[in-house]
Tab-separated table of C-alpha atoms and ligand atoms in Angstrom:
chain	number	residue	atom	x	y	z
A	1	UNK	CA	14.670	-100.362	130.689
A	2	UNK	CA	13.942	-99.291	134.183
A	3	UNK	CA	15.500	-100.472	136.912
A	4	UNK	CA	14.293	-104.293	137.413
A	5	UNK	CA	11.711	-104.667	141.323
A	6	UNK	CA	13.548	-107.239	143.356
A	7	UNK	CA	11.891	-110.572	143.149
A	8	UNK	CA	10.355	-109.733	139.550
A	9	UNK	CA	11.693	-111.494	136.302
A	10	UNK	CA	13.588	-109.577	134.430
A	11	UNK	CA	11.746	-110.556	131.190
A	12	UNK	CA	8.498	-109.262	132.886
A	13	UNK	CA	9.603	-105.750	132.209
A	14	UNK	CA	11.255	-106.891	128.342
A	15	UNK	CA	8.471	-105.131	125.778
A	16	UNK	CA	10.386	-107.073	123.025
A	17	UNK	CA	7.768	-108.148	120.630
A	18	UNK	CA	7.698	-111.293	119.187
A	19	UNK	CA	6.051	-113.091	115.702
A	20	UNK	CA	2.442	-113.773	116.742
A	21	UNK	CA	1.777	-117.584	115.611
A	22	UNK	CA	-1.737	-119.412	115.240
A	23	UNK	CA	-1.592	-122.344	118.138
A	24	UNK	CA	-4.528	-123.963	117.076
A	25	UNK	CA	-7.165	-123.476	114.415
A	26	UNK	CA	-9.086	-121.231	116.815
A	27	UNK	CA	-6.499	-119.832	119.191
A	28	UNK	CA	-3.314	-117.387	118.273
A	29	UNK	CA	-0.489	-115.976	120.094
A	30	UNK	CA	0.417	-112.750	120.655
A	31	UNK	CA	3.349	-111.846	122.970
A	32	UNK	CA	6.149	-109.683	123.888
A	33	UNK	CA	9.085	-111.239	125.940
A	34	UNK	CA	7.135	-109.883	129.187
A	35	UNK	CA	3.451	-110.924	128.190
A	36	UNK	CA	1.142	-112.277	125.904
A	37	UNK	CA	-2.661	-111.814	124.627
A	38	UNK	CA	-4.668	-114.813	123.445
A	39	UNK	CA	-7.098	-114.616	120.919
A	40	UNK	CA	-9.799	-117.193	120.548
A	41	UNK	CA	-11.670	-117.106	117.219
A	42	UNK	CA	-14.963	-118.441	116.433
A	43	UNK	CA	-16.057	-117.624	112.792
A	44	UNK	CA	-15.575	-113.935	112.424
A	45	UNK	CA	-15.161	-113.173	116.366
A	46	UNK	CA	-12.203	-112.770	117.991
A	47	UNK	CA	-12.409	-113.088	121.670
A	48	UNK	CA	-9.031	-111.894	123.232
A	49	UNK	CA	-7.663	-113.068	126.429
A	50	UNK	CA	-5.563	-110.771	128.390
A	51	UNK	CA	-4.391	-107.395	126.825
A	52	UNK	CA	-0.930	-106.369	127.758
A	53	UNK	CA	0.381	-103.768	129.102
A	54	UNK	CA	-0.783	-100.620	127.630
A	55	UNK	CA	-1.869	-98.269	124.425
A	56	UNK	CA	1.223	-99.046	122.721
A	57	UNK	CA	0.574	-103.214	123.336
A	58	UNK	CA	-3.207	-102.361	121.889
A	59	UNK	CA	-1.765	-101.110	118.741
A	60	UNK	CA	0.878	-104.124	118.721
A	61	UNK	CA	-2.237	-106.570	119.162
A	62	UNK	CA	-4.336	-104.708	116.119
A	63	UNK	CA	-1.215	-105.209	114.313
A	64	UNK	CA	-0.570	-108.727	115.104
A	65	UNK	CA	-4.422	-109.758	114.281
A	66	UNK	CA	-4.217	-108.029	110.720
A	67	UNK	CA	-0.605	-110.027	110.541
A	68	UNK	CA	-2.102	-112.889	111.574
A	69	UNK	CA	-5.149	-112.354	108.929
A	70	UNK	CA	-7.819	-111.214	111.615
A	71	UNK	CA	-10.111	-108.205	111.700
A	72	UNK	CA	-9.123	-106.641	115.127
A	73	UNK	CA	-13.131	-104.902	114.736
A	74	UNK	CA	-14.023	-108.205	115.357
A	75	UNK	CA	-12.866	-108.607	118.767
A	76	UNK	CA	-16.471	-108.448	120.574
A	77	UNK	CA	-15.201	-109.547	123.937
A	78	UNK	CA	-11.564	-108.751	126.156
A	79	UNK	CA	-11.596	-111.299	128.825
A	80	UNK	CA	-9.183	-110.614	131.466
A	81	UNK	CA	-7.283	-113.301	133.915
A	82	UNK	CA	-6.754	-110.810	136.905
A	83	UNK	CA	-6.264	-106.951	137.762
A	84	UNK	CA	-2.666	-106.133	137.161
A	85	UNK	CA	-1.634	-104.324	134.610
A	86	UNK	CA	0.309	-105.938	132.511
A	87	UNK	CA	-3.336	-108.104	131.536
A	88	UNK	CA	-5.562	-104.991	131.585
A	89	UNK	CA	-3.492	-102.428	129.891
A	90	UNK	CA	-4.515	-102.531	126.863
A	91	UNK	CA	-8.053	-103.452	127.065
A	92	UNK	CA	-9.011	-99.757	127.290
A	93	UNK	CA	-7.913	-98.845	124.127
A	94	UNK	CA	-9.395	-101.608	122.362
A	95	UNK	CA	-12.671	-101.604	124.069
A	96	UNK	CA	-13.044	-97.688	123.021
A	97	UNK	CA	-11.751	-98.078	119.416
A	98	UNK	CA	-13.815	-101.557	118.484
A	99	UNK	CA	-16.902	-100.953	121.081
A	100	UNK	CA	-15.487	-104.622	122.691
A	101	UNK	CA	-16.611	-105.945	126.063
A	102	UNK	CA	-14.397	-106.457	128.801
A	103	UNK	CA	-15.134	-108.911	131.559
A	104	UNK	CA	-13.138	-108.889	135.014
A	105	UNK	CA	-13.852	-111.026	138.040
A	106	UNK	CA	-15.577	-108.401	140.856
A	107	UNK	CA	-12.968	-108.606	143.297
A	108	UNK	CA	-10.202	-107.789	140.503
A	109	UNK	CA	-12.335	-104.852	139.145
A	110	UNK	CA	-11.795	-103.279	143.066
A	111	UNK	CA	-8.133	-104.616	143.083
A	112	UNK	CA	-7.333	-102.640	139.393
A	113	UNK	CA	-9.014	-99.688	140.798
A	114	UNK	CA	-7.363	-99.375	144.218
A	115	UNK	CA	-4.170	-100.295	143.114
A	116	UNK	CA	-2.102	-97.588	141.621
A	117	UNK	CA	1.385	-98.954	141.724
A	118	UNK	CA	3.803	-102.160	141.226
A	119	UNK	CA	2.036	-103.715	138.479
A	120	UNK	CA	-0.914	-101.228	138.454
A	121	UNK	CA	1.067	-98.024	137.668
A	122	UNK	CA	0.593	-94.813	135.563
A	123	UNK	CA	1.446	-97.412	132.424
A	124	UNK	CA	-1.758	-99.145	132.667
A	125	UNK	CA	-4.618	-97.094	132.018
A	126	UNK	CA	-7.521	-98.879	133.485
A	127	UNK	CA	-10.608	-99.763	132.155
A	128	UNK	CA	-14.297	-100.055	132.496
A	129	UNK	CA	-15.716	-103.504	132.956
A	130	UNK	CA	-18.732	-104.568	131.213
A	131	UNK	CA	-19.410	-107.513	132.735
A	132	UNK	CA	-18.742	-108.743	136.093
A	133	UNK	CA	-17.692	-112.063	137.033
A	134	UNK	CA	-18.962	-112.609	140.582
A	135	UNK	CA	-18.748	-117.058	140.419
A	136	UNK	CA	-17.004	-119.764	138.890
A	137	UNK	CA	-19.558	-120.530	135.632
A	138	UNK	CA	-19.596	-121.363	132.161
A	139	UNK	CA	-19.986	-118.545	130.135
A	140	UNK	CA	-20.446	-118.473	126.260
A	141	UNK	CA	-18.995	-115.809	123.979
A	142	UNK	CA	-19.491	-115.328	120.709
A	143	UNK	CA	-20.571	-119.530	120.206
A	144	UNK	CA	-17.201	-120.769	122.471
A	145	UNK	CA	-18.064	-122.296	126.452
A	146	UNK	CA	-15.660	-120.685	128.348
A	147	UNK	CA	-14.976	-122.430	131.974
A	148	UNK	CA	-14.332	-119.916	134.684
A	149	UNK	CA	-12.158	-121.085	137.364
A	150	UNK	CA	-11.327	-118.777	140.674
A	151	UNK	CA	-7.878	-118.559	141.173
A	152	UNK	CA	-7.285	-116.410	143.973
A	153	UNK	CA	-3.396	-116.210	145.177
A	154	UNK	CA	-1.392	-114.384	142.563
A	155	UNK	CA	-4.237	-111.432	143.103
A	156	UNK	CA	-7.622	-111.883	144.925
A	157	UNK	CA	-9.662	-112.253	142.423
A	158	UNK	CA	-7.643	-114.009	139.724
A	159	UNK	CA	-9.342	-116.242	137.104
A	160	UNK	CA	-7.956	-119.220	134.923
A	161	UNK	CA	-10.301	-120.551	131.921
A	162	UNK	CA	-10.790	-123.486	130.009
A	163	UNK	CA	-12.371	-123.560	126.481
A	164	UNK	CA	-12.353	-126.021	123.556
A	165	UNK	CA	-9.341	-125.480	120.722
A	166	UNK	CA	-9.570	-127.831	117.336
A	167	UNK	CA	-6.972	-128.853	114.689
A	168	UNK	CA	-8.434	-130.346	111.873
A	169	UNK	CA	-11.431	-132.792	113.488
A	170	UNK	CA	-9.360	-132.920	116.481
A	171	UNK	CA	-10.907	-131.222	119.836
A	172	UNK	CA	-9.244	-130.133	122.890
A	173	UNK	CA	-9.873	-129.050	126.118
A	174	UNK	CA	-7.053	-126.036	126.633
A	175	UNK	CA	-6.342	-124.228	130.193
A	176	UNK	CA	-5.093	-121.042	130.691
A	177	UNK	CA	-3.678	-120.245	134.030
A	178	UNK	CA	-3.865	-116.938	134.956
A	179	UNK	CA	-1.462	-115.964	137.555
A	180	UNK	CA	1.695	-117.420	137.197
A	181	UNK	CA	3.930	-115.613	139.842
A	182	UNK	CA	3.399	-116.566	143.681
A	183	UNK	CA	2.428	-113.838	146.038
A	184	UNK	CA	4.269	-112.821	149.006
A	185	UNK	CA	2.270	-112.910	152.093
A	186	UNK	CA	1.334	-116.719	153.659
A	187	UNK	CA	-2.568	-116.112	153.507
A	188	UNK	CA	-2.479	-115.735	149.359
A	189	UNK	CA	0.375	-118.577	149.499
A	190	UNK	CA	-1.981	-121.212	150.834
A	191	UNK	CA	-4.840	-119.688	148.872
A	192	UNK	CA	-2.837	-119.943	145.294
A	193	UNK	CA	-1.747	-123.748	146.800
A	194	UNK	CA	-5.819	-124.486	146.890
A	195	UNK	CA	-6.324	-122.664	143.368
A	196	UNK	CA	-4.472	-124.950	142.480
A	197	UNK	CA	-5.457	-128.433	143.649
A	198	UNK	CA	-9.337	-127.075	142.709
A	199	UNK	CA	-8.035	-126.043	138.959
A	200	UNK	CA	-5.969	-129.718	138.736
A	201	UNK	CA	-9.150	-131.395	139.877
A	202	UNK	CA	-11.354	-129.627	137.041
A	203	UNK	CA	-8.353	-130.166	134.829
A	204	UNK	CA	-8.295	-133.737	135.383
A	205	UNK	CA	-12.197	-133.843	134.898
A	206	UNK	CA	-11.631	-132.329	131.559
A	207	UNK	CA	-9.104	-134.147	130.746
A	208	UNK	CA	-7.344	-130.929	129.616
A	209	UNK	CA	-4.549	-131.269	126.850
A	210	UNK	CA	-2.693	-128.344	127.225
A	211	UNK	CA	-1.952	-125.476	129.550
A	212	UNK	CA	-1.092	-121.633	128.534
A	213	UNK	CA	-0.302	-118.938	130.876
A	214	UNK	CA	-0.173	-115.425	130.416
A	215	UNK	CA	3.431	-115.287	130.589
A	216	UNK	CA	5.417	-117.023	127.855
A	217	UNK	CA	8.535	-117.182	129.750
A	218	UNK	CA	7.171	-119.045	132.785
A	219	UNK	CA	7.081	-122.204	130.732
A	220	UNK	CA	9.784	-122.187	128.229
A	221	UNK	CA	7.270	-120.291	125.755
A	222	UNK	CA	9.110	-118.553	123.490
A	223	UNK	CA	10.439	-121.930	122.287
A	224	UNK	CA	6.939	-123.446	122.030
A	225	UNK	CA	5.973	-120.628	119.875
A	226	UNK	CA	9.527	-119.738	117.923
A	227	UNK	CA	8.714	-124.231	116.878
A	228	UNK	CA	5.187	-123.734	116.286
A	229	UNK	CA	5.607	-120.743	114.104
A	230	UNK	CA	8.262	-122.669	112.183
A	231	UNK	CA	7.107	-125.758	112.147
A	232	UNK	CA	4.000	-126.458	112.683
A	233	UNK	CA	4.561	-128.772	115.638
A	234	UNK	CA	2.603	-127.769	118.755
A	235	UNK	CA	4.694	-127.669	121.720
A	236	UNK	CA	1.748	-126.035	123.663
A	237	UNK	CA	-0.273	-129.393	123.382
A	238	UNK	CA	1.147	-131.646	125.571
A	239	UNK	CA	-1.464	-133.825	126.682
A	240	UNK	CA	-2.677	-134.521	130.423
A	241	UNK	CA	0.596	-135.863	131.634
A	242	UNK	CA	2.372	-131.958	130.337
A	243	UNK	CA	-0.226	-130.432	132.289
A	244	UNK	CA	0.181	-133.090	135.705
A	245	UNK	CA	3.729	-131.947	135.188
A	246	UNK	CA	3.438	-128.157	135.318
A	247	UNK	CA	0.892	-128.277	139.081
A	248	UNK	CA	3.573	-130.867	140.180
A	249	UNK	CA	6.613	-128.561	139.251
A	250	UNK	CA	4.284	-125.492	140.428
A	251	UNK	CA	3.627	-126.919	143.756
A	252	UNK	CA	7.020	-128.254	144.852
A	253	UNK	CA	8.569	-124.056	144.033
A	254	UNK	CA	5.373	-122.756	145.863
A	255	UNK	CA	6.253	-124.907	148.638
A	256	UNK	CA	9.915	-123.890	148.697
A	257	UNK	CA	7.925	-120.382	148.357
A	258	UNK	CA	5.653	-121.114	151.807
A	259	UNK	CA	8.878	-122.266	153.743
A	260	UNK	CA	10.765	-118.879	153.044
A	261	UNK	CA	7.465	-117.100	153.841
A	262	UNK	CA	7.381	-118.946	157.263
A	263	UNK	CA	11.003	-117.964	158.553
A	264	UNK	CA	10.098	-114.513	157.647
B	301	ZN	ZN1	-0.236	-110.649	137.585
């Protein structure tokens, strides 16, 4: 392993694969120790969320779908939370071998492209986006509303979703946050502090009954999916009050966060 950027988690840069598990009867996990890819599933379409790293995380996705007992030529669309690399990566590989669609908010699609190091290095080949995401709207992919969200504060142009899971008869509104670490600089601290009061307020609206982020380890993930796996018990459905308690936890460390930033 290479030696670990100060003020990065070390498990951001662990490519230790785990089991892929199915969440919900629509939505499966799969995730290395560093980060994971989501894949929502309406009858024969897989819609992915994310796509790791790189090449080598494409081929670990294919093989996770066909684990999990999905087609990967069904993945139509790759829907991507922000432009680092460690969420692109992969989608380039995919989009060439199954003719899939990626979507990327505008300002991201600059961000990927003018960014060529930290998390937008040589590792992450970058991709071409199909469709641009310009505004917050409701878009619909293969049958399944997706609720687009701007973000901005862990990149410019980052996005967080929300879309309908089901177990059984059961329906759920799910969120997926989609940039987990803070920036540095004050101006995208007080922007990712208004992403997300405006993401709570939607999530409140919805009445949202769980929360997923992109990276397993910033909310004690691997457990959620080591029980669900094994189990059967969803961890990752927590109800309102779980997701109240992740902004409330979020906001008092981004505060501590905007303090530091201020005696800098
Ligand atoms: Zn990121």
């Amino acid at each position: 392993m290479n030696k670990i950027p100060p003020g990065l988690p070390k498990e951001l840069f662990d490519d230790t694969r785990l089991e892929p598990a199915k969440i919900f009867d629509n939505l499966y996990c799969i995730t290395s120790k560093s980060v994971a890819a989501w894949a929502l599933v309406k009858d024969d379409s897989i819609v992915l969320l994310d796509a790791m790293w790189d090449d080598n995380d494409a081929l670990f996705i294919i093989e996770c779908l066909e684990k999990l007992g999905l087609n990967p030529e069904n993945i139509k669309y790759i829907f991507i939370t922000h432009g680092h690399g460690d969420h692109y990566g992969g989608a380039k590989y995919l989009k060439e071998k199954y003719n899939a669609k990626i979507l990327l908010s505008d300002i991201d699609n600059h961000f990927m492209l003018e960014n060529n190091d930290g998390p937008n290095g040589p590792r992450s080949p970058k991709c071409d986006v199909d469709i641009i995401i310009t505004d917050e709207e409701k878009i619909n992919l293969c049958g399944m509303d997706i609720h687009i969200i701007n973000t901005p504060g862990h990149t410019p142009g980052c996005l967080s979703f929300i879309f309908e899971c089901t177990n059984g008869d059961e329906k759920y509104n799910v969120g997926l946050w989609g940039g987990t670490a803070f920036p540095r600089d004050m101006k995208s601290l007080l922007d990712y502090e208004n992403s997300i009061d405006v993401f709570f307020k939607k999530a409140k609206e919805m009445n949202l009954s769980a929360l997923l982020t992109g990276h397993l380890f910033a909310d004690d993930g691997y457990h959620k999916l080591d029980v669900v796996r094994s189990t059967g018990e969803n961890l990752f459905l927590t109800g309102f009050e779980g997701v109240e308690e992740y902004f409330t936890t979020l906001k008092t460390k981004l505060f501590d966060a905007i303090e530091k930033a201020k005696t800098k």
